[in-house]
Tab-separated table of C-alpha atoms in Angstrom:
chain	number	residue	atom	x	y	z
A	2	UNK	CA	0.000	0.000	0.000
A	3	UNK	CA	1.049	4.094	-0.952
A	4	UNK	CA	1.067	6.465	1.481
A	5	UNK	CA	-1.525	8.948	-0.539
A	6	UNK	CA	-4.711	10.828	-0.303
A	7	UNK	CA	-7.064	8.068	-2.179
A	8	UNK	CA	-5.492	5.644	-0.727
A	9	UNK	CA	-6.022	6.577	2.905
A	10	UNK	CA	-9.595	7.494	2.170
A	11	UNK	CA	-10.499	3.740	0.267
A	12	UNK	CA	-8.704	2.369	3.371
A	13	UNK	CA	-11.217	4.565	5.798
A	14	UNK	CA	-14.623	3.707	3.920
A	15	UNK	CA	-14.068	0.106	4.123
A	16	UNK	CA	-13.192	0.642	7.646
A	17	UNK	CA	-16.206	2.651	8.506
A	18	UNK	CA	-18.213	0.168	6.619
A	19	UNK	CA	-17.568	-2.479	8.166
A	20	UNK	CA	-17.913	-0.684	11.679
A	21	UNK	CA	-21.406	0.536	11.064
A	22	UNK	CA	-22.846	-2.089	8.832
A	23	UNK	CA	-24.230	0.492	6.350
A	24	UNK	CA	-26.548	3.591	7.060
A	25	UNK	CA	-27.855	4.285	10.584
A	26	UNK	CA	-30.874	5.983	9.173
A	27	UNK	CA	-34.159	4.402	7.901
A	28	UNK	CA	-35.974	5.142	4.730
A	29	UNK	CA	-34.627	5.157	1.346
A	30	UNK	CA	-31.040	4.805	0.317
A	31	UNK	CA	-29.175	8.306	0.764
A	32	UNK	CA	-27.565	9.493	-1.620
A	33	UNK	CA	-24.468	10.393	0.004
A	34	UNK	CA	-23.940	7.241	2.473
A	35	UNK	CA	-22.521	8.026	6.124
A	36	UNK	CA	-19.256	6.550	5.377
A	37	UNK	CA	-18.754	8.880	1.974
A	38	UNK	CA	-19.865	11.545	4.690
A	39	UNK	CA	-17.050	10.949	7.149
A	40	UNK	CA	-14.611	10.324	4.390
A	41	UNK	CA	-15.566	14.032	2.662
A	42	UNK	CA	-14.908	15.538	6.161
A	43	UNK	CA	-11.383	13.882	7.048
A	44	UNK	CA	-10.301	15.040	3.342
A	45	UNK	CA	-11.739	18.521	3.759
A	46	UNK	CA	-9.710	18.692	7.265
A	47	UNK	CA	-6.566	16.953	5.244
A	48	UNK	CA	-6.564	19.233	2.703
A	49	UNK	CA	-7.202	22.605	5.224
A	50	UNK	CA	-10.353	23.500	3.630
A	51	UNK	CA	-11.792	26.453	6.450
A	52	UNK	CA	-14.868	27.092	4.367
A	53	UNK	CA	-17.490	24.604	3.259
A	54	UNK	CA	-18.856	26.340	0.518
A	55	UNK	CA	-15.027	26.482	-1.087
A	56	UNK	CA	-14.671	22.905	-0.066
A	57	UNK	CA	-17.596	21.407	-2.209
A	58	UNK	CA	-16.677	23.730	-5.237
A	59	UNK	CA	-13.202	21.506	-5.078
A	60	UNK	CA	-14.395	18.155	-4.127
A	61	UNK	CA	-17.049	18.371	-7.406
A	62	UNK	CA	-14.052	19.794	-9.466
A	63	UNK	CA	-11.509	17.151	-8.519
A	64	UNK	CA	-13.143	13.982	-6.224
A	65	UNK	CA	-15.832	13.353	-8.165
A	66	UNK	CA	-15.103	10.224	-9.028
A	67	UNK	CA	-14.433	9.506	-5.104
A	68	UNK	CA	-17.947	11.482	-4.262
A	69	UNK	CA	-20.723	10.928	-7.655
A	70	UNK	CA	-22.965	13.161	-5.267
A	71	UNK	CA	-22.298	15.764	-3.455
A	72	UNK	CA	-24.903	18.077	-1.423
A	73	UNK	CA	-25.185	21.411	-1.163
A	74	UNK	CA	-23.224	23.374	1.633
A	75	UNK	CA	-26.444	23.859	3.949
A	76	UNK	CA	-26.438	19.691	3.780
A	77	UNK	CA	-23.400	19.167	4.141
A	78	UNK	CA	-23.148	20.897	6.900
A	79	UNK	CA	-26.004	19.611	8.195
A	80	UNK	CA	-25.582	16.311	8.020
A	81	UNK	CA	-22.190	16.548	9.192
A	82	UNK	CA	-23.490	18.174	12.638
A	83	UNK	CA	-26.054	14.621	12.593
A	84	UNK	CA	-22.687	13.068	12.188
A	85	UNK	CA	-20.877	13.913	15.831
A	86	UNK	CA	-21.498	10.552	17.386
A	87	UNK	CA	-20.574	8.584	14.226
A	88	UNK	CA	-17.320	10.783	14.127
A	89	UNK	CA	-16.606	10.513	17.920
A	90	UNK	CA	-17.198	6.439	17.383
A	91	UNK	CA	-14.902	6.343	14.353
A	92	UNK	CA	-12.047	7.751	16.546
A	93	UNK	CA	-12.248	5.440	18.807
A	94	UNK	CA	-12.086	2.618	16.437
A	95	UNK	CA	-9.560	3.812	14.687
A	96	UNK	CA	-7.310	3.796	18.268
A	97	UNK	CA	-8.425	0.404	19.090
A	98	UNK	CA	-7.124	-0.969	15.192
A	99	UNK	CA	-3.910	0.409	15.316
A	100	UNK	CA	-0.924	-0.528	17.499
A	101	UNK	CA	-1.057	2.192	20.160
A	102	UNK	CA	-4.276	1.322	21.642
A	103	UNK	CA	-2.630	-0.756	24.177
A	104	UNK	CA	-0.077	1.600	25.094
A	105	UNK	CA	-0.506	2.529	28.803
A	106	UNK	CA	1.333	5.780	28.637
A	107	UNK	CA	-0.759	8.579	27.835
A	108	UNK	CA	-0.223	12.432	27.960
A	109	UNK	CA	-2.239	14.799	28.629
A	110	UNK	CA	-2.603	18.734	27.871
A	111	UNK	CA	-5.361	21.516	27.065
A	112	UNK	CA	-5.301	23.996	24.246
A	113	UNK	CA	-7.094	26.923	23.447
A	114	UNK	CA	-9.932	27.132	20.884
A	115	UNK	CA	-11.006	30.612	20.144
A	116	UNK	CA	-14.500	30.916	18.862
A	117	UNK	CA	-14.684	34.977	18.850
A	118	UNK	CA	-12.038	37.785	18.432
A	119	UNK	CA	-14.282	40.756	18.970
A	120	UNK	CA	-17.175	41.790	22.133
A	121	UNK	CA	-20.135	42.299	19.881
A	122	UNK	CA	-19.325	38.395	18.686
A	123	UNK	CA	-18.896	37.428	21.894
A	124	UNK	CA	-22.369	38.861	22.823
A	125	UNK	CA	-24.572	37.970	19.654
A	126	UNK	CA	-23.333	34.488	20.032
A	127	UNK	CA	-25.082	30.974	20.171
A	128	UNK	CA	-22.049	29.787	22.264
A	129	UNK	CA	-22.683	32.087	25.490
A	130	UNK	CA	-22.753	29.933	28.223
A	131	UNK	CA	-20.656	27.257	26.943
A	132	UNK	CA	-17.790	29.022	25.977
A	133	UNK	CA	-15.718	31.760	28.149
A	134	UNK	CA	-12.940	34.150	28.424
A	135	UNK	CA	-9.464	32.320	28.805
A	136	UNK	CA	-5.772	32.695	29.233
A	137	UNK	CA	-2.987	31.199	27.118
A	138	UNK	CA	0.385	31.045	28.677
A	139	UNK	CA	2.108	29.569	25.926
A	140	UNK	CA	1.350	32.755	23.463
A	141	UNK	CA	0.831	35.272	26.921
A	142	UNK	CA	-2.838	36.365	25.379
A	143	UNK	CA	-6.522	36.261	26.585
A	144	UNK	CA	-9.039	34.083	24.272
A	145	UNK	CA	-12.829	34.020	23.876
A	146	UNK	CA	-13.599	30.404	23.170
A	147	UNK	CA	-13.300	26.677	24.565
A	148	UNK	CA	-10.596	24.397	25.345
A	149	UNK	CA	-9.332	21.233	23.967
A	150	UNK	CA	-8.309	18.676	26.272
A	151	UNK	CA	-6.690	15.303	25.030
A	152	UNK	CA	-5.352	12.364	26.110
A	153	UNK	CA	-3.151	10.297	23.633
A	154	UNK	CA	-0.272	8.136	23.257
A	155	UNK	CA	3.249	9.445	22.477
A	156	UNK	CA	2.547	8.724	19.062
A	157	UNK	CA	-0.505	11.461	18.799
A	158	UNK	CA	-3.601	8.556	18.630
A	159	UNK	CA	-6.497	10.385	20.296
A	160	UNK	CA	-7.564	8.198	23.355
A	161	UNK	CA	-10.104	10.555	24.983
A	162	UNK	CA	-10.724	14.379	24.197
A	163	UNK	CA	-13.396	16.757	25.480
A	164	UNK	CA	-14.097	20.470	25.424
A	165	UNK	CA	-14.880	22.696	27.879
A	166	UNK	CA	-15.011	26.049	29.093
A	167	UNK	CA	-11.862	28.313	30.031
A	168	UNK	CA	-12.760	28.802	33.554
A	169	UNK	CA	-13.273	25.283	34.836
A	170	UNK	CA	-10.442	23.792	36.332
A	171	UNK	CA	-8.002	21.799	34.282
A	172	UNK	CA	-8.361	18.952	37.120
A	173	UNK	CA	-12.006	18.661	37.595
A	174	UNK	CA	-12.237	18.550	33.119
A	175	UNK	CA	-9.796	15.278	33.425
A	176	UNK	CA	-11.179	13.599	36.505
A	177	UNK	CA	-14.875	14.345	34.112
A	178	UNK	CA	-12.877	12.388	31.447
A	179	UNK	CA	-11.594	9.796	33.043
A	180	UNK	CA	-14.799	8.829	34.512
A	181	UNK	CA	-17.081	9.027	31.743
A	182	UNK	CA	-14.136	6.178	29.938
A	183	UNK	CA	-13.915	4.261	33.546
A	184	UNK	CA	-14.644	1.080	32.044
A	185	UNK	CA	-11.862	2.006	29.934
A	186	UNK	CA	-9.525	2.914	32.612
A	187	UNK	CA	-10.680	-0.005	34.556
A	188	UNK	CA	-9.464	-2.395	31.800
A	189	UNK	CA	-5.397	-1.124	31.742
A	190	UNK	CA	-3.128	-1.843	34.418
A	191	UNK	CA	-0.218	0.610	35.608
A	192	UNK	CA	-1.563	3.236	33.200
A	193	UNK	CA	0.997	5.986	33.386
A	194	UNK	CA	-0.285	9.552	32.525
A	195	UNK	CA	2.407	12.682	31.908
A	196	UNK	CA	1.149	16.048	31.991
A	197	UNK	CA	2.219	19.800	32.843
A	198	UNK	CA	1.934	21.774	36.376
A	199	UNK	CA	-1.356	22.602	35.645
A	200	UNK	CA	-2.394	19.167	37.037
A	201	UNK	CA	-0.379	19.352	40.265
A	202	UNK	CA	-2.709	18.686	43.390
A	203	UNK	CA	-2.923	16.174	45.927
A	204	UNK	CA	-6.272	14.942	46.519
A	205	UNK	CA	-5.923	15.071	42.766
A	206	UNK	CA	-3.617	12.585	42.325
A	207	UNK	CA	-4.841	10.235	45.314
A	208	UNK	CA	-7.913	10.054	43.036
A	209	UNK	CA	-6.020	9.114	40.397
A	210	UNK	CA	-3.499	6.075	41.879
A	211	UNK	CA	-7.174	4.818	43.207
A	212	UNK	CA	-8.061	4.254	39.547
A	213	UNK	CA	-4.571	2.976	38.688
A	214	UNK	CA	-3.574	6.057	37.531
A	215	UNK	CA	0.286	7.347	37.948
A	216	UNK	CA	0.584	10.826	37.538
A	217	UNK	CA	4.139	12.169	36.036
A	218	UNK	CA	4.373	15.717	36.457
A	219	UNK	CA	7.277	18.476	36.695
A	220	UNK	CA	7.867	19.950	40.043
A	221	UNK	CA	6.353	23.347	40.765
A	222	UNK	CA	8.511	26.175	42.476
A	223	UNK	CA	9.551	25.239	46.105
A	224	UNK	CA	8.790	21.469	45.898
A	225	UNK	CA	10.832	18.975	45.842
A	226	UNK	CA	12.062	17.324	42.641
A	227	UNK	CA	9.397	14.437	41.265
A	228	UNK	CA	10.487	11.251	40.149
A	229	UNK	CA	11.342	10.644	36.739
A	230	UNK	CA	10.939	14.449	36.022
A	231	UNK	CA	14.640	14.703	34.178
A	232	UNK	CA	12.771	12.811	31.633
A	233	UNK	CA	9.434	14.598	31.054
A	234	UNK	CA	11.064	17.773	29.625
A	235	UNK	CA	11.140	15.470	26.308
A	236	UNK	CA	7.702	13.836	26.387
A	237	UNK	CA	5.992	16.741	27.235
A	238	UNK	CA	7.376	17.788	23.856
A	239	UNK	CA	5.002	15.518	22.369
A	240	UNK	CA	1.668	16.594	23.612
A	241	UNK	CA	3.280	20.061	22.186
A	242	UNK	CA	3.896	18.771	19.059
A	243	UNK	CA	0.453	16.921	18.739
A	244	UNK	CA	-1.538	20.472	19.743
A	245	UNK	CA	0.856	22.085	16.986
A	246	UNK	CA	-0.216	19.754	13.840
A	247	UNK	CA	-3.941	20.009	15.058
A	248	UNK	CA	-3.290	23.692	15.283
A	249	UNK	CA	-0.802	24.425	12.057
A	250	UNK	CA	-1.335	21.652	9.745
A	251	UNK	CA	-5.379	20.582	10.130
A	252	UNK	CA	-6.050	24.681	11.020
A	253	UNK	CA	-8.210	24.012	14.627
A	254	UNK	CA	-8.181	27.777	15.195
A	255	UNK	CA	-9.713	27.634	12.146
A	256	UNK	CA	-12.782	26.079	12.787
A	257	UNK	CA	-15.738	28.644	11.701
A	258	UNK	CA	-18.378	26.989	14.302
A	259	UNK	CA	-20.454	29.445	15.088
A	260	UNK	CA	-23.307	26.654	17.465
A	261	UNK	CA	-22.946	24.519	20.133
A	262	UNK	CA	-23.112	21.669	17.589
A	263	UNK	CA	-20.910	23.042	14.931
A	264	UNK	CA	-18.030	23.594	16.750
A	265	UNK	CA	-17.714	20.430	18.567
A	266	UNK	CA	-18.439	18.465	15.238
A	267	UNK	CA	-15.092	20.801	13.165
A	268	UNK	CA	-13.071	20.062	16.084
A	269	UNK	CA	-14.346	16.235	15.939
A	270	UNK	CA	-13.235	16.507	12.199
A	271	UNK	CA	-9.545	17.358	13.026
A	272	UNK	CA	-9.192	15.307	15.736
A	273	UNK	CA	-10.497	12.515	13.395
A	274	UNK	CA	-8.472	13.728	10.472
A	275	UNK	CA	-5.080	13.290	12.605
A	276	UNK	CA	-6.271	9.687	14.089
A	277	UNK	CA	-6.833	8.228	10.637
A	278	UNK	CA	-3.375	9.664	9.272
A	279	UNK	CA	-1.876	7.747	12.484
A	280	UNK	CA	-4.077	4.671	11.246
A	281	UNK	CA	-3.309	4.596	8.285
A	282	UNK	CA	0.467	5.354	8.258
A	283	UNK	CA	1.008	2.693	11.484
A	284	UNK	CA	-0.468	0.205	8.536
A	285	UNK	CA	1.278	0.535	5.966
A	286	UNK	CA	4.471	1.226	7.762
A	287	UNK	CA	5.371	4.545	7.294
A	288	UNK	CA	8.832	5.485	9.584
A	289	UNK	CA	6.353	8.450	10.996
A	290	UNK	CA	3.127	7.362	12.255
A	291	UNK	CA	1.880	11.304	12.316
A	292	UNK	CA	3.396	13.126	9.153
A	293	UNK	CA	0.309	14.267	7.285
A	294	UNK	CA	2.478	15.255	4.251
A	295	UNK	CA	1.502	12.398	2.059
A	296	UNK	CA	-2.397	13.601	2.550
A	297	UNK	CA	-2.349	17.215	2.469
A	298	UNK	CA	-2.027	17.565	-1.434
């Protein structure tokens, strides 16, 4: 198998295909099937299309023969919203095929996701109450918006993800995670999980070693070094460099959601996007499981 566009899609509509055992809906046959659906949206994401309209102008110029129909940008985007829970499954069983899923070292980080730049967007907005005002050390700046927080292995494969608003605690959004996926957690032994300061607390992490859970954490000022923290300055590099190809090469700033619904389903799309590059490259051997360079042309 080629490392290429076509070939990564083919490879994902079989997969999908065989996961959902044809449409979920009822009624006649659609004419754009639910896996063509998920497969338009990882290429759009691939190929950093920001706006749908542009997207489908492309896709009927040069996939047609991937995609013989193709709706019109108010269905697309709606039935990509319908889509979420398909997309958030499809992640998931994308981890669980590939040879990560069983790795018990995860990191951990949040990153921003504005949604507004200016007040009267923040005000006329369908996202009040879900999304807040923020602060992003890494770039020294306030944000209007959400944040992205993921768990994955050191290769980048997406093992939980959720988003939230600015102001609640970094802590209380990752305990959330980790016990909505307790069955998950449940299921690993001596699960290992490396993250920033942010995380540091005590009760925090004697909730965590009851799960199983080691946290690996730098020090903060005026406590005493951790264990093992010479080596985290490196792996936290990852979780760095997994927020930077989200952010520069599938364009998650990027987004355009403007409802509760839209934005979580774009973000979906990226974080799906990245997972079935990972797939796809840790099948067909590719030296690195997360270069997206074969599938962004």
């Amino acid at each position: 198998m080629t490392q290429d566009l076509n070939t990564l899609l083919t490879a994902l509509y079989v997969k999908i295909d065989d996961e959902i055992g044809g449409d979920r809906r009822m009624g006649r046959p659609l004419l754009l099937s639910d896996s063509e659906l998920i497969c338009l949206a990882v290429a759009q994401a691939l190929l950093g299309h920001h706006s749908e309209a542009r997207w489908l102008r492309f896709a009927r110029t040069h996939l047609s023969g991937m995609f013989p129909y193709l709706p019109q940008q108010s269905g697309y985007n709606k039935c990509l919203r319908a889509a979420l829970p398909l997309v958030k499954r499809m992640i998931r069983e994308l981890a669980i095929d590939s040879d990560f899923w069983f790795d018990n070292h995860w990191i951990t980080d949040s990153t921003p996701v504005p949604c507004g730049m200016s007040r009267p967007t923040v005000q006329r907005s369908n996202l009040a109450g879900w999304a807040g005002y923020g602060y992003c050390a890494s770039h020294s700046r306030f944000f209007w918006g959400l944040r992205l927080y993921l768990v994955c292995t050191p290769t980048g494969m997406p093992i939980m993800w959720a988003l939230a608003n600015p102001k609640i605690g970094e802590r209380e959004v990752l305990a959330a995670m980790l016990e909505v996926d307790a069955g998950l957690v449940a299921e690993r032994e001596g699960i290992v999980l490396i993250s920033d300061k942010g995380f540091a607390s005590k009760p925090f992490e004697t909730d965590l070693a009851e799960q199983g859970v080691e946290l690996l954490r730098p020090s903060r000022k005026r406590e005493k070094a951790r264990y093992g923290e010479p080596m985290l300055k490196k792996v936290r590099q990852l979780i760095e460099s997994v927020n930077d190809t989200l952010k520069g090469q599938l364009d998650l700033e990027q987004h355009g959601g403007r409802t509760f619904e839209g934005v979580a389903v774009r973000v979906a799309q990226r974080i799906l996007a990245m997972a079935a590059a990972i797939w796809h490259n840790n099948k067909t051997g590719a030296p690195v499981t997360r270069s997206l360079i074969a599938y962004d042309h």
